[in-house]
XYZ file of C-alpha atoms in Angstrom:
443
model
C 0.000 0.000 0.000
C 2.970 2.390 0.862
C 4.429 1.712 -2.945
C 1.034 2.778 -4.162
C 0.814 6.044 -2.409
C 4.601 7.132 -3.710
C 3.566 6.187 -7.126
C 0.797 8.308 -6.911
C 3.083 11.180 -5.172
C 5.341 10.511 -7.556
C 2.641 11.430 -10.400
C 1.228 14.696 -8.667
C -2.431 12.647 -7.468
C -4.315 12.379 -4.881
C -5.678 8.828 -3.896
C -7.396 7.511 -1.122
C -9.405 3.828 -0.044
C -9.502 1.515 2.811
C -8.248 -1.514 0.872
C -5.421 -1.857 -1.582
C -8.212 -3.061 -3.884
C -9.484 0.197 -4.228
C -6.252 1.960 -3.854
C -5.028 0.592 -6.844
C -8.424 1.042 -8.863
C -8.194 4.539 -7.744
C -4.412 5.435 -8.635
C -5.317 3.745 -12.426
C -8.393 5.670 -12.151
C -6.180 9.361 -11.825
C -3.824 8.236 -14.328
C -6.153 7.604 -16.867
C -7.005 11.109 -16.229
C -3.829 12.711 -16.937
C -2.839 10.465 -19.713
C -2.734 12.339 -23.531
C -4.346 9.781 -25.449
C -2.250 11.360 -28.337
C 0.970 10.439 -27.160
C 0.136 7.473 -25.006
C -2.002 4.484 -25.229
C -2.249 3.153 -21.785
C -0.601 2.711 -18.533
C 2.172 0.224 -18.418
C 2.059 -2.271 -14.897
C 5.964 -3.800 -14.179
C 6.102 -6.256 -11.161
C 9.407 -7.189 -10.949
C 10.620 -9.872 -8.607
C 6.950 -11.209 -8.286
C 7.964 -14.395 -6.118
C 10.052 -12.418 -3.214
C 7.154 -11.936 -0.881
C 6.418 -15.718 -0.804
C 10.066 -16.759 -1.162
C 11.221 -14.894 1.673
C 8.720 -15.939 3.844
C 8.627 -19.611 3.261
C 9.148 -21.018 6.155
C 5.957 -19.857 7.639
C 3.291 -21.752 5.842
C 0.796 -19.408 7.117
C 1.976 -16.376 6.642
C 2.848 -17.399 2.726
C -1.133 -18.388 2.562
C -2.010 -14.478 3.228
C 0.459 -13.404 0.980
C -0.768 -15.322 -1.975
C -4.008 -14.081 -0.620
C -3.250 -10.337 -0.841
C -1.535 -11.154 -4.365
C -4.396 -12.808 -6.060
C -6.894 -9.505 -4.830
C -4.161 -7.439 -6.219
C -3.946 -9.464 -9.697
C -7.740 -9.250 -9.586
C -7.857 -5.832 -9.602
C -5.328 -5.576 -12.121
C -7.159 -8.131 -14.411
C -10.608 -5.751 -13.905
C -8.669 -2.563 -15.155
C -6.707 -4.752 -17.867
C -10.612 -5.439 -19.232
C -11.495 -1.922 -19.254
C -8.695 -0.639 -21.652
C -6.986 1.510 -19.468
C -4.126 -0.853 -18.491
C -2.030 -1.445 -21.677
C 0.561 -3.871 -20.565
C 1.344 -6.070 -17.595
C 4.508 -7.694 -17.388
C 5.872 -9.897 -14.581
C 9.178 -10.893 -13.759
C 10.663 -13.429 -11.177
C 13.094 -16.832 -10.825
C 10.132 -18.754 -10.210
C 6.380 -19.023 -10.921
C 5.893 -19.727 -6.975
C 3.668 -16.207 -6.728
C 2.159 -15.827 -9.599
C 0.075 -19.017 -10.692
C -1.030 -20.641 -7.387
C -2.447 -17.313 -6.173
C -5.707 -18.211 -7.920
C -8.169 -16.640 -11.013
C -6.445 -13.309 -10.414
C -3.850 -13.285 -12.480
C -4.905 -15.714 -15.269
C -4.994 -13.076 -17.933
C -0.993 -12.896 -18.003
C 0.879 -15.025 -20.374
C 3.932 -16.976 -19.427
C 6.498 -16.214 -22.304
C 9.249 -17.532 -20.563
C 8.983 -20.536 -23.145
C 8.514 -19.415 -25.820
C 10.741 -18.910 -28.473
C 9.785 -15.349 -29.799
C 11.549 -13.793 -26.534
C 14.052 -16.423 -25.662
C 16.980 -14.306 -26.899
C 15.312 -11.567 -24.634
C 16.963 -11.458 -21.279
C 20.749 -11.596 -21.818
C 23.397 -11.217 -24.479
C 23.935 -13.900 -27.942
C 27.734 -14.264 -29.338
C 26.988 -11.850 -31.942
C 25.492 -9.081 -29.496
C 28.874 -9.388 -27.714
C 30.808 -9.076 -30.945
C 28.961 -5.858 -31.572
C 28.737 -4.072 -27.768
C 31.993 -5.580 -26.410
C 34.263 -5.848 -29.207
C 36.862 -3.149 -27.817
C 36.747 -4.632 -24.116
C 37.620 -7.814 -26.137
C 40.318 -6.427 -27.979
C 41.619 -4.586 -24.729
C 41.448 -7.766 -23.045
C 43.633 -9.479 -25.587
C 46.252 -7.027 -25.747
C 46.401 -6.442 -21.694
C 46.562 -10.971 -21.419
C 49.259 -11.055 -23.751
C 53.019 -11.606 -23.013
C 55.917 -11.623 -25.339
C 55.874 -15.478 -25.046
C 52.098 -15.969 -25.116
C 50.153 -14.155 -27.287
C 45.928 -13.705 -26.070
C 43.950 -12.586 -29.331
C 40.326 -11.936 -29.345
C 39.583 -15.256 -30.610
C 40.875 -16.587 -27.304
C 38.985 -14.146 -25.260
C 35.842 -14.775 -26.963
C 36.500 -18.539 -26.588
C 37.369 -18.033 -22.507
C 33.830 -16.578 -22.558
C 31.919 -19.132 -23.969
C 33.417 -22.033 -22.006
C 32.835 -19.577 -18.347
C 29.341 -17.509 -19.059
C 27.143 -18.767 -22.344
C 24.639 -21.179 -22.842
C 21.587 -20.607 -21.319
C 18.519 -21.255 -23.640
C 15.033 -20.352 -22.768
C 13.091 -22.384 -25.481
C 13.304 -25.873 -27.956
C 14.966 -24.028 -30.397
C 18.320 -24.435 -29.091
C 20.640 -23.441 -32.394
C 24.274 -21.776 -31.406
C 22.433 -17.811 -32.530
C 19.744 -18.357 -29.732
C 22.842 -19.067 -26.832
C 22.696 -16.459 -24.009
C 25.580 -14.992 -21.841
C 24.887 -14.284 -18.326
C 24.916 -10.147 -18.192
C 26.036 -10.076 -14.779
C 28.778 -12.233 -15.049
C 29.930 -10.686 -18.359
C 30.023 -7.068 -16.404
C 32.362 -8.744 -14.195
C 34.702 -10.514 -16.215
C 35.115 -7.320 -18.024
C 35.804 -5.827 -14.816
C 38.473 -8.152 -13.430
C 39.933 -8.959 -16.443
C 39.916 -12.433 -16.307
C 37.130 -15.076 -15.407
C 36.257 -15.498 -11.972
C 33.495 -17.604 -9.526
C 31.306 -14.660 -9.391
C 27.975 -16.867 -9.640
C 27.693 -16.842 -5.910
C 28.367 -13.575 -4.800
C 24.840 -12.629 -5.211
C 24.144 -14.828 -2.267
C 22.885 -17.857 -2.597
C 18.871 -18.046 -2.934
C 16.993 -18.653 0.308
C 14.702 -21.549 -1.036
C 17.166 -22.996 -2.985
C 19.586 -23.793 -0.273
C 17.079 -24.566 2.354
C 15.400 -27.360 -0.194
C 18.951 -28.618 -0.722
C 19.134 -29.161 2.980
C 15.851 -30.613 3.085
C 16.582 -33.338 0.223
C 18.580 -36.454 1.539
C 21.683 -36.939 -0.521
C 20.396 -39.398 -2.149
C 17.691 -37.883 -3.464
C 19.466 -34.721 -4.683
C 22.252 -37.272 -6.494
C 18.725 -38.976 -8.271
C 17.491 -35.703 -9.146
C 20.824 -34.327 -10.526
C 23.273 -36.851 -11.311
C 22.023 -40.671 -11.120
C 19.090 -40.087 -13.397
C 19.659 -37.157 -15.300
C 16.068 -37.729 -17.011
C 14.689 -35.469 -19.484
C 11.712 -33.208 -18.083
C 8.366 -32.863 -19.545
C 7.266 -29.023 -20.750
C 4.254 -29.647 -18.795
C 6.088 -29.972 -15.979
C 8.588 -27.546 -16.464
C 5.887 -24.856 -17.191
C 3.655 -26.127 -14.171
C 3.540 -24.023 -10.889
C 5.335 -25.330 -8.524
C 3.568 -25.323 -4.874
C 5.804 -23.126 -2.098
C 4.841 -26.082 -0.161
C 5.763 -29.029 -2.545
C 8.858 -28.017 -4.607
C 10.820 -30.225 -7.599
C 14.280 -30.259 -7.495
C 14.668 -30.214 -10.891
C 12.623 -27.615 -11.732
C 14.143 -25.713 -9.083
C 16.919 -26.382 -10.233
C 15.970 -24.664 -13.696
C 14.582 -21.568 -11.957
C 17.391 -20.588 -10.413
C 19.524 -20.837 -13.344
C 21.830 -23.809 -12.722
C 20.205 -26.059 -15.132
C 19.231 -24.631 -18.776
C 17.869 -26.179 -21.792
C 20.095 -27.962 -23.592
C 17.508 -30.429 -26.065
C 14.429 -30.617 -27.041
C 12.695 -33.673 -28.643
C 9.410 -35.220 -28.570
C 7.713 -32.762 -26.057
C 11.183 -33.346 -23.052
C 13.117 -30.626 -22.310
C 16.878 -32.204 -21.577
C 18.253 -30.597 -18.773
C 22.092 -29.434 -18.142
C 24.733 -26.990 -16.286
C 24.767 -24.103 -18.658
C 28.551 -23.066 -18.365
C 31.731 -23.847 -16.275
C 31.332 -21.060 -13.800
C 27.687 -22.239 -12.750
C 28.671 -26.058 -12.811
C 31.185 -24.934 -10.664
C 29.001 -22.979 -8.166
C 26.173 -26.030 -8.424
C 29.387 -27.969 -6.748
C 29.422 -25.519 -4.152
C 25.376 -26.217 -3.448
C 26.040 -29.648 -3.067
C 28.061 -28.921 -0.061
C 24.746 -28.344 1.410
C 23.155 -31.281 0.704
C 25.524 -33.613 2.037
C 25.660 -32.210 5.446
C 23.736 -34.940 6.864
C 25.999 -37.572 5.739
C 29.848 -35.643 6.814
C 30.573 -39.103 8.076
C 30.729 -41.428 5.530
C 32.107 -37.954 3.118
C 35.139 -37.404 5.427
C 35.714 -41.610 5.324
C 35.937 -40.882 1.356
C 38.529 -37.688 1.967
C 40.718 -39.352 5.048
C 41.072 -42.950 2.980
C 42.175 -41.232 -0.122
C 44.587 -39.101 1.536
C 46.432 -42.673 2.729
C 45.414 -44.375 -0.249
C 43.209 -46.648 1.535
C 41.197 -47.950 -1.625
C 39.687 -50.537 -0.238
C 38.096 -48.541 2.880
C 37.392 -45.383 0.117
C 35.118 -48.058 -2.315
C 33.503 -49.507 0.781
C 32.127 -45.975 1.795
C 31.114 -44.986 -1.601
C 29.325 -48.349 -2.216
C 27.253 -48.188 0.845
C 26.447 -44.576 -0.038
C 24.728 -45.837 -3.157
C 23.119 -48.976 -1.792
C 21.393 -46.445 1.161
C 19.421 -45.014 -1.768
C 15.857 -45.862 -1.751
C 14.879 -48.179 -4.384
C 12.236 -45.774 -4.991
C 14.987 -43.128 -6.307
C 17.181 -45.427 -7.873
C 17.342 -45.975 -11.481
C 18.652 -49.173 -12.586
C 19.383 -47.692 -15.849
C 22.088 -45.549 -14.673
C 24.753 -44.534 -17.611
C 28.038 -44.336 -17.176
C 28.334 -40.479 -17.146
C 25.742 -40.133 -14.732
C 27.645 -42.595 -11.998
C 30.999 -40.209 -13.001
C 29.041 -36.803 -12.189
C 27.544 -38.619 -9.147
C 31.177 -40.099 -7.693
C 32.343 -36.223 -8.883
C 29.569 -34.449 -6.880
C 31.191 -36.655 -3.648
C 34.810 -35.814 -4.389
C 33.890 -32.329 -4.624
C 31.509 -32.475 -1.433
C 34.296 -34.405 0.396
C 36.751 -30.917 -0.349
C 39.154 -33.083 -2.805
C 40.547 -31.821 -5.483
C 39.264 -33.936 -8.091
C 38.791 -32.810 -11.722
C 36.550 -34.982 -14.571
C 37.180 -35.019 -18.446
C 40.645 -33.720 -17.649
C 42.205 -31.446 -20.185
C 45.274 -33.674 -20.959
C 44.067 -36.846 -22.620
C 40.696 -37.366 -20.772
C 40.572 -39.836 -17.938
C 37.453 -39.997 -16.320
C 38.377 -38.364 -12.628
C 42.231 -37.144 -11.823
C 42.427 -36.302 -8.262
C 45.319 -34.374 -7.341
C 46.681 -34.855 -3.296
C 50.022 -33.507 -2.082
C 52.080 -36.770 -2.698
C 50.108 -38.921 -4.897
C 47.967 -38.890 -8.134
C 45.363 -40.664 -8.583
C 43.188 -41.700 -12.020
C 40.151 -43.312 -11.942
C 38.509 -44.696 -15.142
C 35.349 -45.782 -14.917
C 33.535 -48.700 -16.622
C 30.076 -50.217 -16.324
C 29.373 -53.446 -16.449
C 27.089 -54.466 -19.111
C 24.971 -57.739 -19.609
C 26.884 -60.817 -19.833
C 29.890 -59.194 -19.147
C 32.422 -60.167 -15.905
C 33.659 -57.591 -13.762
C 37.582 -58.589 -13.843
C 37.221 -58.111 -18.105
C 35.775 -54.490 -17.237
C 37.595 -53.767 -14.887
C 41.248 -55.035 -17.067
C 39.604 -52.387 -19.848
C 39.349 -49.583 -17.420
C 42.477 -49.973 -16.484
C 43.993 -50.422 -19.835
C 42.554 -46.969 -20.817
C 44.037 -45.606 -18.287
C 47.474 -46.563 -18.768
C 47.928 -44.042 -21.652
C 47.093 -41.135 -19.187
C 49.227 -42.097 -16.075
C 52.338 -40.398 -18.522
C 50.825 -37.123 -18.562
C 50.764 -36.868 -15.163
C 54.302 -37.807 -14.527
C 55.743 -34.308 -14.694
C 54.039 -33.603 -11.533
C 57.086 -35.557 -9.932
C 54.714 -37.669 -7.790
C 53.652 -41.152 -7.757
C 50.325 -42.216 -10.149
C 47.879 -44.716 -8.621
C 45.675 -45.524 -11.584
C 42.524 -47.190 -10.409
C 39.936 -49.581 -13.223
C 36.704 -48.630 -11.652
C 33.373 -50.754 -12.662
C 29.929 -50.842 -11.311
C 26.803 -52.677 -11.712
C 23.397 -50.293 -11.869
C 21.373 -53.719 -11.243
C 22.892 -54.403 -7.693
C 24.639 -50.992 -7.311
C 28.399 -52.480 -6.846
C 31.354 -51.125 -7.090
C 34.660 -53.211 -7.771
C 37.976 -51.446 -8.936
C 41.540 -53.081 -9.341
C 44.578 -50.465 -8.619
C 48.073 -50.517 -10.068
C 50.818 -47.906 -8.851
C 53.523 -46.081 -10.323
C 56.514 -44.475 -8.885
C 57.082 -41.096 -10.163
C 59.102 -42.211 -12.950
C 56.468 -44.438 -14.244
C 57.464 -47.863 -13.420
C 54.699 -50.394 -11.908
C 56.498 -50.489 -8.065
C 53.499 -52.336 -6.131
C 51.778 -55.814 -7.345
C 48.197 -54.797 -8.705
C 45.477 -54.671 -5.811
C 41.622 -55.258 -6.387
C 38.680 -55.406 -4.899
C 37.451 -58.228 -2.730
């Protein structure tokens, strides 16, 4: 009610009403007044950030109820004066669709274009917009980077920029022209000079964090890692209940999943960017509060190469997943992502798809390196022969990582998705590559 009487202060009227109902009718109602229909068509209505009221507050169940209340009489009102002419637009922003779709009839006249592909280049800059606006910070940028022995050009910049801050896309059609860069992280890059973590330093969202806490593990590694299932547009587009909210569409409101397919009415989900898979890693800190134990088990037995104690904690972490959450269908880079969302939740340095070569998982400790390749185990097939590939993959990395003047343990990693089981055989190099210890496995 306060915003309503500065607006109207704001505008030189007078307004007056025991009800924000009829304070709003009657603010409209001295616009109208004052508008030259010459010049201008209509009064324009922006509600930005339409979901804070009921994010903020929703912890208290109650209290959110009366909120949606008051929003739905205010979308009524808005709806009324919409039908009469003298509202011209409405437009509604906010992360989620918490606010503005459970509230009611009220504000069922708006339509939700956050789908559609007329405006999904709307929010955000495409390659070629930041060829056009940006193309001396670029070229700065490439001359400040360079040295006399390593030469940045603008190709390299632009590059840097894809891999850190594009591809978010906001509809099916999800062609290179229609890939968006993250304004806010593009101010800052431009800024530092260089690419940085900034994804978090708007503080993490309230409900996001707070659901991640709520989840159990294993749910959150179903969700976003074990199963990463494509999503219907139905359900992507559906409200979502303050009271009964998806993790995966959650996850796509607040930015750390995007569109990445579309076929056959799914949407196929994925991190967007480095810097936000990066800061999703960070969220899953959260979520595995509740199981520190068995997470510092994983850190303290790789840190004295305990392998056997290390597979024993990560099995029994997958086996305490319901069998309600657990697909048996599991691929290969899901169980990678999931064993990468641990390592990174346990505080080890662990890094998948390395640059050099590609092994699966390098994790780097302060005397040792260790490479894991992972292999599933498919029908008819025996562990040890899955296993004795994984580990023959692997030998053509353990080379690369030689110059680090440490000893390589190179692990074969397989697993079973029907039984959830892990087996892995090791062999270890000193830091001149020979094989120093006999090859140890699994029992």
């Amino acid at each position: 009610m306060e915003e309503l009487f500065s607006m109207a202060k704001l505008n030189n009227v007078f307004i007056e009403g025991p009800t924000m109902d009829s304070l709003l009718t009657n603010l409209i109602d001295e616009l109208s007044k004052k508008i030259d229909n010459t010049t201008i068509h209509g009064i324009a209505v922006l509600i930005d950030e339409s979901d804070t009221p009921v994010v903020r507050d929703h912890h208290n169940s109650t209290l959110s109820k009366n909120i949606l209340v008051i929003m739905d009489n205010f979308f009524c009102s808005l709806k009324r004066n919409a039908g009469s002419g003298r509202i011209k637009y409405t437009y509604v922003t906010g992360v989620g669709n918490f606010a503005l779709f459970p509230t009611g009839s009220g504000p069922n006249h708006i339509t939700d274009k956050s789908l559609q592909p007329k405006y999904s280049t709307a929010i955000g800059f495409t390659e070629d917009e930041i060829k056009q606006h940006f193309s001396d910070y670029i070229s700065h940028m490439a001359h400040t980077r360079s040295q006399p022995e390593n030469e940045v050009t603008e190709k390299n910049i632009l590059e840097e920029m894809c891999e850190w801050y594009r591809g978010y896309f906001f509809s099916e059609d999800t062609s290179p022209k229609n890939a968006i860069f993250n304004p806010c992280s593009i101010k800052r890059y431009f800024l530092n000079g260089h690419p940085e973590h900034t994804w978090l330093m708007n503080g993490r969202a309230t409900v996001l964090k707070d659901e991640l806490q709520k989840h159990s593990l294993e749910e959150v590694l179903k969700t976003c890692y074990l199963t990463p299932k494509p999503i219907s547009k139905i359900t992507l587009q559906r409200s979502m209940s303050i009271d009964n909210i998806k993790l995966l569409p959650l996850f796509y409101y607040y930015g750390y999943y995007t569109i990445k397919e579309y076929e056959d009415g799914n949407y196929y989900l994925d991190f967007p960017n480095l810097e936000v898979k990066d800061a999703f890693y960070e969220e899953v800190d959260l979520a595995v509060e509740d199981r520190e134990k068995e997470i510092m088990e994983l850190k303290n037995s790789l840190e004295i190469l305990d392998l056997d104690q290390f597979f024993t904690t990560l099995n029994s972490i997958f086996l305490h997943i319901p069998s309600t959450l657990y697909d048996p269908q599991c691929t290969e880079e899901a169980f990678l992502k999931a064993m990468q969302a641990l390592l990174t939740g346990a505080d080890i340095l662990a890094e998948s798809e390395y640059t050099y070569s590609t092994p699966d998982i390098v994790v780097q400790l302060k005397n040792r390196v260790i490479v894991f390749e992972l292999n599933k185990v498919g029908e008819n097939e025996g562990e040890n022969k899955v296993m004795e590939e994984a580990l023959n993959q692997g030998k053509k990395h353990v080379q690369v990582f030689l110059h680090k003047h440490k000893p390589v343990t190179l692990v074969g990693v397989c697993f079973k998705t029907a039984d959830r089981t892990i087996g892995w055989k090791a062999i270890y190099y000193s830091e001149s590559g020979e094989e120093i210890e006999q090859t140890t496995t699994s029992p």
